[in-house]
């Protein structure tokens, strides 16, 4: 529709119709032919409000979305199509590894393809918007939503944020999905890693470390933004004018749609920020939150605010305009189904090509953390006992794969069977994934449902015994262990980050058999593996690896694939270190450089400062040598560039992919800078014994930081450049910026 016609449409709408465009309700409201009375009553909104609501949350499927759209449009005075929005966070039906695994690929180009495929599947299925990517910087593994983040580094996160948005929106307007980047902003820094908690930080820190990934998503063209649940320096983001209007809309020129997070407008009251829903609605709308997701606020309060003269109707018009424009840009007025159909679903969803890409992503996401005596890859002629609760488990998708097809998941056993015959493969579950009933109860499971997932004491003992007997038959034990799906993701904050106790107990028993143990770790966050590590010969961090997880793992374990994943979030040594990240400040008393006597340094007296496994860390089956770090010049003019180079040599007789990482340290600055900051990386594929030179161009932008005035600045002086395999790299070269 032409823009002038769209304006005419806006001008012809009643206030109720306008407000309808600003309300989002979930599928339960649309399931019956008539409006469902139950959910409507529960939410406390009128039947009319439901009938005029302009967008739908988390309903998928061509058939269902067509049905709802048809019923909705019927008899409407102004037939403005509904828009369907869903959480399609790391795959629609074909599921990729969780984003923390995607971060470990260090391969934004590949992830762009994965998100394009995801958009294609979801588009066919009648969706127009996804609440993705989630780009919150995550440095505290207690926070369950670390699962949804690509990790702890602003540069790496920004690269992924941009690639994900591009992948989703590549085929717009006709195909593809609109990307709604979330959760703006600094949600990953909630105090104590506790879900829905408060965030407090200086503006300088916010701008330098926390905002860049959202900015990268907006610059890549994300058409929507979701405001986050947390307060930021005392002001809940959903009513935070400074963040939403001044920074997002004015500074970054974002003119798309802002949606609240689930029920967050009403929660402004619970925060103690608004005295009632009416004030909450005014604060949110004036902060330019356009759509109210699942709260009664806009539906009940906007009209009285206008009629009582407390809110200028033009503010509602502006919000409605942005929503109408989005619908129009997607062509919904011409085709409310946007070409989605059941035939298209059959053609585009879970195709062999899409599964193949998921397998590639899953392979690249896995991180080899330990490989003592080159235990891996495994010899196919060895007898292997595959033990542990994840041995033949289909739930390898993780908590946010809400539309994923669990039955279609390749289990670890399925994958192993492609390499081993029944004479060489013995399997036993050994124990449940999780036996802590209170965690299941907190998920709303009743006693009967819990009894289905937690075995009786007798069965547990039998399972344990069976595992030990099975392990005795083999040369090597592969222990498939990990967190339960419900232990991470939204509302999955944890205070203890070890494997569940029952799994640790089984591992203890297995380790007494004196056979080599390979640990496959399934998790939605960096777990603390400090006590486990000495008991096993090898560790593969597999995350929740997605639909093709079992195949990808088997290819790595049996050596068809050489691991190339590198951690994008540190694995702590102990919970007491959290939050932990590589790009710390040196402090006045660094353990590395201070001359104070050893107690009076910046450290713990009972645990080390360093994580168990650092950011950027990961092994492969090849040894790669780094040599000859050099700079094209020792002096750099402000207007110039400089080249930093290094030679990397594959010392092994198999192909390998090395993630060459470049870090910079600004040695002295008016605002203290981290000991190292990632500024570039390259995935380099090397043939056996091959050497390649990797070059990084150093420019002024890479050397900039937020000054005391919170504006980007560059200061002359000395900089160190580190190039190596992970953030522990010590070799550096120095140049002077003039
Ligand atoms: C989550 C969001 C999600 C929304 C809609 C909220 O609880 O925080 O990430 O997009 O629900 O499902």
XYZ file of C-alpha atoms and ligand atoms in Angstrom:
750
model
C 0.000 0.000 0.000
C 1.267 3.474 -0.756
C 2.339 5.462 2.250
C -0.334 8.111 1.697
C -3.016 5.405 1.779
C -1.521 4.009 4.964
C -1.754 7.479 6.523
C -5.394 7.681 5.462
C -5.978 4.332 7.101
C -4.382 5.495 10.340
C -6.480 8.655 10.322
C -9.660 6.678 9.828
C -9.131 4.425 12.845
C -11.035 4.832 16.078
C -9.002 5.152 19.279
C -9.946 1.569 20.173
C -8.732 0.295 16.804
C -5.492 2.189 17.192
C -4.852 0.815 20.658
C -5.580 -2.679 19.324
C -2.523 -2.404 17.086
C -0.399 -1.895 20.197
C -1.519 -5.078 21.954
C 0.064 -8.487 21.621
C -1.669 -11.602 22.906
C -0.678 -15.248 22.914
C -2.269 -18.128 21.034
C -4.647 -19.192 23.791
C -6.747 -16.106 23.035
C -7.359 -17.304 19.518
C -7.854 -21.010 19.945
C -11.642 -21.084 20.046
C -13.841 -19.807 17.234
C -15.115 -17.108 19.478
C -12.720 -15.165 21.671
C -11.538 -17.351 24.558
C -13.098 -16.058 27.716
C -10.727 -17.787 30.166
C -7.459 -16.098 29.230
C -9.251 -12.812 28.612
C -10.661 -12.864 32.155
C -7.315 -13.891 33.600
C -5.544 -11.016 31.914
C -8.378 -8.665 32.834
C -9.110 -7.183 29.429
C -12.352 -6.832 27.506
C -13.598 -9.014 24.684
C -13.403 -5.977 22.407
C -9.740 -5.470 23.203
C -9.006 -9.075 22.277
C -10.941 -8.720 19.049
C -8.928 -5.683 18.023
C -5.514 -6.914 19.156
C -2.995 -6.508 16.362
C -0.372 -9.174 16.925
C -0.047 -12.758 18.068
C 2.650 -14.379 20.176
C 4.115 -17.821 19.567
C 1.548 -19.371 17.248
C 3.133 -21.246 14.375
C 2.002 -23.468 11.532
C 0.527 -22.399 8.203
C -2.811 -24.030 8.938
C -3.225 -22.454 12.347
C -2.041 -18.982 11.363
C -4.349 -18.997 8.309
C -7.284 -20.034 10.475
C -6.628 -17.307 13.019
C -6.055 -14.656 10.357
C -9.247 -15.595 8.494
C -11.385 -15.492 11.630
C -9.800 -12.211 12.692
C -10.273 -10.364 9.425
C -13.876 -11.499 8.972
C -16.339 -8.646 9.403
C -13.709 -6.117 10.494
C -14.489 -2.510 9.619
C -10.807 -1.940 8.913
C -9.280 -5.281 8.002
C -5.711 -4.758 9.202
C -4.002 -8.170 9.203
C -2.597 -9.665 12.363
C 1.156 -10.044 12.541
C 2.545 -13.310 13.947
C 5.632 -13.076 16.147
C 7.461 -15.973 17.795
C 10.530 -17.001 19.709
C 12.587 -18.595 16.988
C 15.846 -18.187 18.774
C 18.278 -20.716 17.282
C 16.262 -22.617 14.728
C 12.606 -23.208 13.993
C 12.088 -26.945 13.439
C 15.668 -27.716 12.462
C 17.480 -26.704 15.608
C 21.073 -25.511 15.773
C 23.216 -25.548 18.886
C 22.262 -23.005 21.541
C 23.701 -19.538 20.832
C 26.534 -20.079 23.314
C 27.537 -22.905 20.981
C 27.032 -20.693 17.943
C 29.425 -18.236 19.588
C 31.965 -21.051 19.897
C 32.025 -21.496 16.106
C 33.673 -18.085 15.679
C 32.069 -18.305 12.268
C 29.526 -15.499 11.749
C 29.224 -16.230 8.017
C 28.110 -19.782 8.700
C 25.659 -18.596 11.341
C 24.198 -16.115 8.871
C 23.325 -19.077 6.636
C 21.805 -20.933 9.577
C 19.580 -17.961 10.419
C 18.565 -17.611 6.808
C 17.458 -21.233 6.798
C 15.602 -20.659 10.042
C 13.800 -17.674 8.566
C 12.792 -19.755 5.568
C 11.273 -22.498 7.713
C 9.405 -20.072 9.967
C 8.203 -17.943 7.067
C 6.672 -20.996 5.395
C 4.960 -21.699 8.676
C 3.179 -18.364 8.822
C 5.464 -16.257 11.016
C 6.641 -12.790 10.210
C 8.759 -11.766 13.201
C 11.180 -13.588 15.448
C 12.308 -12.420 18.875
C 15.946 -12.944 17.957
C 18.810 -12.540 18.088
C 19.334 -12.265 21.807
C 22.598 -10.352 22.028
C 23.008 -9.667 25.747
C 26.625 -9.755 26.896
C 26.945 -12.646 29.379
C 29.760 -12.822 31.902
C 28.054 -14.604 34.747
C 27.404 -18.291 34.180
C 24.894 -18.370 37.023
C 22.512 -16.571 34.684
C 20.528 -19.273 32.862
C 20.087 -17.095 29.830
C 23.809 -17.287 29.101
C 22.443 -20.087 26.913
C 20.898 -17.531 24.550
C 23.966 -15.331 24.277
C 27.023 -15.707 22.086
C 29.162 -14.935 25.113
C 31.278 -12.483 27.053
C 32.929 -10.328 24.424
C 31.429 -7.195 22.843
C 33.329 -7.537 19.581
C 32.522 -11.201 19.013
C 28.901 -10.665 20.060
C 28.591 -7.745 17.674
C 29.858 -9.809 14.775
C 27.294 -12.501 15.510
C 24.500 -10.001 16.149
C 24.989 -8.515 12.696
C 25.230 -11.872 10.950
C 22.107 -13.221 12.633
C 20.052 -10.154 11.734
C 21.282 -10.280 8.156
C 20.488 -13.976 7.882
C 16.954 -13.517 9.199
C 16.132 -10.460 7.120
C 18.109 -11.303 3.979
C 15.041 -12.148 1.915
C 12.702 -9.415 3.126
C 10.213 -8.122 2.313
C 8.800 -11.053 0.388
C 10.338 -13.936 2.328
C 12.342 -14.192 5.525
C 11.606 -12.847 8.992
C 11.787 -9.506 10.699
C 14.401 -9.586 13.425
C 13.499 -8.254 16.864
C 16.771 -7.856 18.720
C 16.569 -8.387 22.467
C 16.790 -7.723 25.373
C 17.704 -4.054 25.214
C 19.728 -3.437 27.347
C 22.326 -4.856 29.723
C 20.036 -7.674 30.847
C 23.064 -9.994 30.917
C 24.552 -7.996 33.783
C 21.776 -8.633 36.307
C 23.173 -8.667 39.826
C 24.364 -12.038 41.127
C 23.342 -13.672 37.856
C 19.829 -13.888 39.251
C 17.076 -13.839 36.650
C 14.909 -10.687 36.356
C 17.206 -8.884 38.806
C 18.545 -5.311 38.636
C 21.487 -4.022 36.595
C 23.639 -1.184 37.807
C 26.695 0.100 35.974
C 28.396 3.286 34.872
C 27.384 4.799 31.557
C 30.957 4.348 30.439
C 30.878 0.603 30.991
C 27.437 0.375 29.416
C 28.552 2.082 26.243
C 31.896 0.376 25.933
C 30.943 -3.220 26.654
C 27.178 -3.729 26.820
C 25.641 -1.611 24.074
C 27.813 -2.498 21.058
C 26.063 -5.778 20.204
C 22.595 -4.158 20.134
C 24.016 -1.327 18.075
C 25.509 -3.831 15.649
C 22.094 -5.467 15.267
C 20.384 -2.121 14.682
C 23.067 -1.091 12.193
C 22.537 -4.399 10.385
C 18.925 -3.340 9.915
C 16.959 -5.052 12.724
C 13.432 -3.700 12.353
C 12.334 -4.355 15.918
C 13.799 -4.112 19.403
C 12.553 -5.690 22.640
C 13.072 -3.786 25.873
C 14.465 -5.826 28.726
C 12.979 -6.774 32.103
C 15.741 -5.299 34.254
C 16.177 -1.903 35.785
C 19.205 -0.012 34.571
C 20.700 2.243 37.218
C 17.377 2.343 39.004
C 15.070 2.885 36.037
C 13.245 -0.112 34.552
C 14.163 -0.309 30.883
C 10.530 -0.547 29.780
C 9.987 2.985 31.075
C 13.494 4.254 30.468
C 13.316 7.299 28.188
C 17.049 7.879 28.227
C 17.805 4.418 26.942
C 14.911 3.975 24.529
C 14.403 7.490 23.205
C 17.699 9.271 23.636
C 20.058 6.440 22.798
C 18.117 3.961 20.673
C 15.871 6.277 18.691
C 17.818 9.544 18.592
C 21.480 8.549 18.730
C 21.105 5.344 16.730
C 18.291 6.543 14.452
C 16.124 3.530 15.144
C 12.644 4.135 13.738
C 11.302 0.580 13.967
C 8.940 -0.999 16.474
C 9.824 -1.398 20.147
C 7.983 -4.163 21.976
C 8.009 -4.740 25.722
C 9.089 -8.069 27.110
C 6.372 -10.371 28.436
C 4.102 -8.460 30.868
C 6.918 -5.973 31.516
C 4.729 -2.868 31.299
C 2.511 -4.071 34.143
C 5.678 -5.036 36.030
C 6.656 -1.370 36.204
C 4.262 -1.335 39.153
C 5.946 -4.327 40.812
C 9.307 -2.623 40.280
C 8.030 0.277 42.375
C 8.385 2.661 39.421
C 4.729 3.297 38.565
C 1.952 3.475 41.123
C -0.590 1.660 38.945
C -1.160 0.242 35.471
C -2.251 3.601 34.164
C 0.970 5.296 35.163
C 2.915 2.304 33.862
C 1.206 2.623 30.467
C 1.974 6.319 30.260
C 5.618 5.816 31.198
C 6.106 2.998 28.704
C 4.356 4.741 25.824
C 6.235 7.953 26.464
C 9.447 5.961 26.415
C 8.228 4.878 22.922
C 7.439 1.254 23.721
C 5.004 0.602 20.871
C 3.635 -2.856 21.640
C 2.549 -4.166 25.022
C 3.292 -7.896 25.143
C 0.829 -9.786 27.277
C -0.179 -7.247 29.898
C -3.542 -5.506 30.427
C -1.920 -2.067 30.466
C -2.333 -0.582 27.002
C -5.631 -2.378 26.442
C -7.232 -0.879 29.545
C -5.344 2.319 30.214
C -4.430 4.173 27.048
C -7.925 5.390 26.232
C -8.638 6.788 29.726
C -5.220 8.447 29.645
C -6.206 10.262 26.455
C -9.753 11.130 27.481
C -8.566 12.403 30.852
C -6.045 14.590 29.049
C -3.017 12.877 30.579
C -1.576 11.589 27.311
C -1.340 13.215 23.940
C -3.070 11.022 21.329
C -0.343 11.861 18.835
C 1.997 9.619 20.878
C -0.368 6.723 20.283
C -0.542 7.647 16.596
C 3.239 7.527 16.324
C 3.351 4.053 17.820
C 0.489 2.811 15.642
C 2.175 4.257 12.590
C 5.311 2.239 13.258
C 3.275 -0.953 13.625
C 1.217 -0.293 10.487
C 4.342 0.523 8.554
C 5.912 -2.769 9.558
C 2.820 -4.668 8.404
C 2.763 -2.720 5.191
C 6.484 -3.195 4.505
C 5.906 -6.937 4.768
C 3.088 -6.781 2.229
C 0.493 -8.069 4.696
C -2.212 -5.784 3.315
C -1.813 -7.394 -0.090
C -1.383 -10.959 1.208
C -2.138 -11.473 4.918
C -0.584 -14.949 4.763
C 2.561 -13.717 3.002
C 2.661 -16.805 0.819
C 2.870 -19.262 3.707
C 1.162 -22.593 3.128
C 1.194 -26.219 4.165
C 2.756 -27.184 0.809
C 5.553 -24.712 1.383
C 6.105 -26.096 4.867
C 6.590 -29.562 3.381
C 9.017 -28.184 0.834
C 11.111 -25.988 3.107
C 11.125 -27.452 6.609
C 13.752 -29.953 7.792
C 15.081 -30.647 4.319
C 18.228 -32.802 4.055
C 20.175 -29.656 3.100
C 18.981 -27.849 6.199
C 19.897 -30.799 8.398
C 23.311 -30.929 6.771
C 23.937 -27.297 7.618
C 22.762 -27.919 11.190
C 25.299 -30.735 11.423
C 28.087 -28.500 10.173
C 27.172 -25.792 12.682
C 26.945 -28.329 15.481
C 30.364 -29.740 14.585
C 31.963 -26.317 14.567
C 30.312 -25.420 17.883
C 31.791 -28.286 19.888
C 34.829 -27.453 21.952
C 37.502 -29.981 22.830
C 38.570 -28.920 26.324
C 40.936 -31.718 27.222
C 42.624 -34.504 25.294
C 45.228 -36.176 27.464
C 47.604 -38.468 25.581
C 45.624 -37.874 22.409
C 42.816 -40.060 23.714
C 40.654 -38.730 20.919
C 39.842 -39.456 18.176
C 38.721 -42.960 19.064
C 39.759 -46.012 17.187
C 36.713 -47.794 15.722
C 38.146 -51.150 16.687
C 38.092 -50.375 20.368
C 35.241 -51.474 22.573
C 33.306 -48.468 23.773
C 30.854 -48.178 26.646
C 28.538 -45.239 26.105
C 27.227 -44.487 29.577
C 25.220 -41.682 31.099
C 21.807 -40.067 31.018
C 22.404 -38.366 27.660
C 23.427 -41.636 26.006
C 20.221 -41.983 23.982
C 18.387 -38.791 24.868
C 16.400 -36.876 22.251
C 16.233 -33.722 24.324
C 19.394 -32.170 22.952
C 17.738 -28.948 21.899
C 17.802 -26.759 24.995
C 15.086 -24.694 26.621
C 14.524 -22.065 23.968
C 13.957 -24.416 21.051
C 10.235 -24.022 21.632
C 9.154 -25.060 18.147
C 11.859 -27.673 17.636
C 11.032 -31.221 16.638
C 12.473 -33.341 19.437
C 11.556 -36.654 17.841
C 13.709 -35.775 14.850
C 16.842 -35.285 16.986
C 19.789 -37.572 16.323
C 20.828 -38.981 19.692
C 24.416 -39.643 20.683
C 23.805 -43.375 20.416
C 22.354 -42.935 16.895
C 25.560 -41.149 15.950
C 27.837 -43.764 17.536
C 26.042 -46.566 15.717
C 27.271 -45.131 12.431
C 30.826 -45.930 13.554
C 30.562 -48.938 15.827
C 28.761 -52.254 15.447
C 27.027 -54.003 18.306
C 30.176 -55.985 19.187
C 31.992 -52.772 19.963
C 29.290 -50.562 21.421
C 27.685 -51.140 24.827
C 25.263 -48.664 26.258
C 23.689 -47.923 29.598
C 21.919 -44.858 30.918
C 23.219 -45.397 34.445
C 21.257 -42.613 36.093
C 18.621 -39.953 35.459
C 19.672 -36.569 34.184
C 18.436 -34.832 37.314
C 17.058 -36.225 40.548
C 16.430 -32.949 42.350
C 12.644 -33.004 42.631
C 12.315 -29.413 43.815
C 13.699 -28.129 40.505
C 11.023 -30.099 38.650
C 8.398 -28.809 41.074
C 9.491 -25.247 40.383
C 8.755 -25.960 36.712
C 5.164 -26.781 37.676
C 5.409 -30.590 37.478
C 3.184 -32.528 39.876
C 4.281 -35.622 41.806
C 2.994 -38.019 39.185
C 4.849 -36.217 36.391
C 8.006 -36.112 38.506
C 7.820 -39.857 39.049
C 8.041 -40.265 35.274
C 11.365 -38.470 35.096
C 12.935 -39.368 38.432
C 13.334 -43.111 38.936
C 12.660 -44.800 42.246
C 15.644 -45.469 44.497
C 15.626 -49.169 43.561
C 15.631 -48.480 39.837
C 18.341 -45.870 40.257
C 20.521 -48.420 42.053
C 19.884 -50.980 39.313
C 20.726 -48.414 36.638
C 23.978 -47.613 38.432
C 24.920 -51.282 38.641
C 24.046 -51.861 35.003
C 26.273 -48.959 34.011
C 29.236 -50.380 35.915
C 28.732 -53.841 34.421
C 28.433 -52.367 30.945
C 31.545 -50.260 31.427
C 33.534 -53.332 32.486
C 33.052 -54.860 29.025
C 34.728 -51.935 27.258
C 38.208 -50.502 26.705
C 36.975 -46.934 26.892
C 34.094 -45.238 28.655
C 32.297 -42.339 27.042
C 30.273 -40.570 29.707
C 27.400 -38.552 28.213
C 26.500 -36.213 31.022
C 25.131 -32.736 31.556
C 22.585 -30.310 32.863
C 18.891 -30.923 32.512
C 17.160 -28.707 29.945
C 15.202 -27.002 32.686
C 18.386 -25.986 34.500
C 19.247 -23.264 31.993
C 17.437 -20.806 29.734
C 14.887 -18.289 31.000
C 14.392 -18.458 34.771
C 17.224 -21.002 34.939
C 19.636 -19.162 37.223
C 21.728 -21.498 39.374
C 23.875 -21.002 42.444
C 25.800 -24.238 41.963
C 27.246 -24.922 38.571
C 28.440 -28.501 38.765
C 26.995 -31.539 37.032
C 24.009 -32.913 38.966
C 25.102 -34.858 42.083
C 23.803 -38.209 40.883
C 25.900 -37.929 37.719
C 28.978 -37.016 39.748
C 28.400 -40.058 41.938
C 28.165 -42.325 38.917
C 31.302 -40.794 37.447
C 33.128 -41.534 40.687
C 32.113 -45.160 40.488
C 33.134 -45.381 36.839
C 36.496 -43.810 37.515
C 37.298 -46.605 39.985
C 37.324 -49.041 37.029
C 40.609 -47.470 35.910
C 39.579 -47.176 32.298
C 39.974 -44.000 30.260
C 36.870 -41.832 30.408
C 35.781 -39.326 27.804
C 33.291 -36.780 29.059
C 30.674 -35.392 26.708
C 29.233 -32.376 28.454
C 25.748 -31.196 27.498
C 24.998 -27.821 29.025
C 23.332 -24.467 28.571
C 26.150 -22.554 30.254
C 29.777 -22.926 31.257
C 29.668 -25.506 34.055
C 32.287 -25.816 36.745
C 34.286 -28.873 35.775
C 37.148 -28.345 38.223
C 36.548 -31.552 40.209
C 35.561 -33.581 37.188
C 38.519 -32.699 35.000
C 41.138 -34.847 36.822
C 38.879 -37.895 36.595
C 38.599 -37.942 32.814
C 41.056 -38.152 29.930
C 39.128 -36.013 27.501
C 36.283 -33.502 27.568
C 34.071 -32.318 24.747
C 31.752 -29.404 25.504
C 28.792 -30.126 23.250
C 26.285 -27.537 24.604
C 22.737 -28.440 23.650
C 23.886 -29.371 20.166
C 20.568 -29.358 18.289
C 18.824 -31.639 15.825
C 22.011 -33.105 14.357
C 23.914 -33.186 17.641
C 24.466 -36.961 17.744
C 25.922 -37.071 14.243
C 28.206 -34.102 14.838
C 29.526 -35.571 18.075
C 30.213 -38.969 16.557
C 32.096 -37.375 13.649
C 34.318 -35.576 16.137
C 34.823 -38.507 18.473
C 35.769 -40.872 15.667
C 37.949 -38.313 13.901
C 35.977 -37.583 10.756
C 35.886 -33.957 11.904
C 38.731 -32.139 13.578
C 37.341 -29.919 16.377
C 37.604 -26.193 15.766
C 35.238 -24.712 18.401
C 36.651 -22.108 20.788
C 34.948 -20.882 23.957
C 33.164 -17.568 23.728
C 32.594 -17.538 27.491
C 35.095 -18.447 30.209
C 34.581 -21.673 32.157
C 35.039 -20.643 35.797
C 37.204 -22.482 38.274
C 34.696 -21.776 41.044
C 31.386 -19.941 41.458
C 33.146 -17.396 43.652
C 34.925 -15.969 40.591
C 31.719 -14.845 38.932
C 31.367 -12.669 36.969
C 34.533 -13.684 35.158
C 35.830 -12.613 31.755
C 39.203 -12.330 30.099
C 39.129 -8.578 29.425
C 39.638 -7.507 33.037
C 41.514 -4.464 34.268
C 45.002 -5.043 35.589
C 44.090 -3.255 38.903
C 46.687 -1.504 41.059
C 47.892 -4.835 42.363
C 47.819 -7.369 39.588
C 49.126 -10.834 40.477
C 51.070 -10.740 37.234
C 52.910 -7.453 37.757
C 52.599 -6.242 41.345
C 55.633 -6.069 43.618
C 53.554 -6.217 46.793
C 54.043 -9.213 49.018
C 51.927 -12.024 47.786
C 48.906 -11.716 50.073
C 48.257 -8.056 49.286
C 47.413 -8.471 45.637
C 44.167 -8.561 43.741
C 43.340 -12.215 44.217
C 41.473 -14.816 46.238
C 43.302 -16.594 49.028
C 41.567 -19.911 48.370
C 41.078 -20.166 44.600
C 43.020 -18.989 41.557
C 42.079 -15.848 39.635
C 42.081 -17.625 36.308
C 39.163 -19.611 34.980
C 39.525 -23.332 34.361
C 39.209 -22.701 30.617
C 39.593 -19.216 29.198
C 37.774 -17.275 26.544
C 38.959 -18.315 23.094
C 40.261 -21.657 24.336
C 39.728 -24.955 22.528
C 41.887 -27.805 21.256
C 41.968 -29.659 17.978
C 43.581 -32.947 16.964
C 46.449 -30.981 15.434
C 49.266 -29.034 16.975
C 49.524 -25.564 15.495
C 52.585 -23.390 15.938
C 52.429 -19.574 16.018
C 55.620 -17.752 15.057
C 57.116 -14.562 13.793
C 54.687 -11.979 15.160
C 55.530 -8.712 13.401
C 54.187 -5.239 12.664
C 54.498 -3.318 9.416
C 55.606 -0.331 11.493
C 56.306 0.570 15.107
C 54.697 3.974 14.618
C 51.141 4.680 13.541
C 49.740 8.022 12.395
C 46.112 8.711 13.401
C 45.056 8.687 9.761
C 46.955 5.557 8.789
C 46.664 1.796 9.129
C 49.171 -0.776 10.269
C 49.462 -4.487 9.516
C 50.106 -7.062 12.234
C 51.133 -10.479 10.929
C 51.857 -13.918 12.266
C 52.741 -17.288 10.749
C 50.676 -20.319 11.724
C 51.924 -23.815 10.972
C 49.980 -27.038 11.127
C 52.455 -29.462 12.703
C 50.186 -32.470 12.215
C 49.301 -34.789 9.387
C 45.615 -33.923 9.266
C 43.736 -30.871 8.024
C 42.823 -28.437 10.710
C 40.999 -25.162 11.211
C 42.624 -22.714 13.560
C 40.859 -19.669 14.991
C 43.612 -17.061 15.016
C 42.732 -14.360 17.548
C 44.027 -10.794 17.725
C 43.837 -8.807 20.963
C 44.857 -5.218 21.657
C 45.847 -3.514 24.882
C 45.824 0.257 25.207
C 48.621 0.513 27.773
C 47.791 3.911 29.288
C 44.532 5.830 28.852
C 42.447 8.452 30.624
C 39.892 5.718 31.261
C 41.595 2.462 32.263
C 41.403 -0.145 29.508
C 41.322 -3.960 29.778
C 44.492 -6.029 29.763
C 43.323 -7.384 26.408
C 40.363 -6.791 24.078
C 39.516 -8.946 21.103
C 39.667 -6.840 17.947
C 39.900 -9.390 15.168
C 39.998 -13.101 14.368
C 40.289 -15.338 11.387
C 39.422 -18.974 10.851
C 42.326 -20.433 8.926
C 42.238 -23.860 7.334
C 45.609 -25.548 7.109
C 46.641 -28.657 5.237
C 49.059 -31.046 6.953
C 52.352 -29.271 7.642
C 51.191 -26.142 5.874
C 52.177 -22.640 7.025
C 50.039 -19.580 6.356
C 50.579 -15.951 7.196
C 47.628 -14.228 8.800
C 47.411 -10.451 8.547
C 45.287 -8.067 10.598
C 44.805 -4.471 9.636
C 44.928 -2.220 12.678
C 42.939 0.988 12.324
C 42.071 3.906 14.524
C 38.545 2.629 15.205
C 39.969 -0.473 16.880
C 41.974 1.730 19.213
C 39.080 3.903 20.323
C 37.266 3.794 23.650
C 34.608 5.758 25.517
C 36.250 8.659 27.299
C 35.199 10.431 30.469
C 32.595 12.353 28.463
C 31.158 8.997 27.290
C 32.045 9.784 23.691
C 34.322 7.679 21.520
C 37.881 8.885 21.570
C 41.381 7.761 20.603
C 44.423 8.772 22.588
C 48.010 8.650 21.348
C 50.441 6.342 23.121
C 51.613 2.749 23.291
C 49.524 -0.252 22.327
C 50.307 -3.956 22.607
C 49.086 -6.418 20.013
C 48.689 -10.066 20.915
C 48.017 -12.742 18.305
C 47.487 -16.341 19.325
C 45.148 -19.298 19.821
C 43.177 -17.931 22.809
C 42.948 -15.068 25.303
C 45.838 -16.443 27.374
C 48.261 -15.547 24.568
C 51.357 -13.867 25.993
C 53.354 -12.973 22.893
C 52.927 -9.364 21.887
C 54.351 -6.596 19.767
C 54.188 -2.892 20.626
C 53.547 0.183 18.514
C 53.134 3.837 19.211
C 50.111 5.813 18.055
C 51.141 9.367 17.242
C 11.336 -13.633 27.368
C 11.618 -13.175 25.954
C 10.634 -13.784 25.000
C 9.217 -13.474 25.456
C 8.140 -14.019 24.542
C 9.878 -13.514 27.748
O 9.608 -14.147 28.952
O 12.136 -12.886 28.255
O 12.924 -13.506 25.596
O 10.861 -13.315 23.698
O 9.033 -14.030 26.742
O 8.026 -15.373 24.610
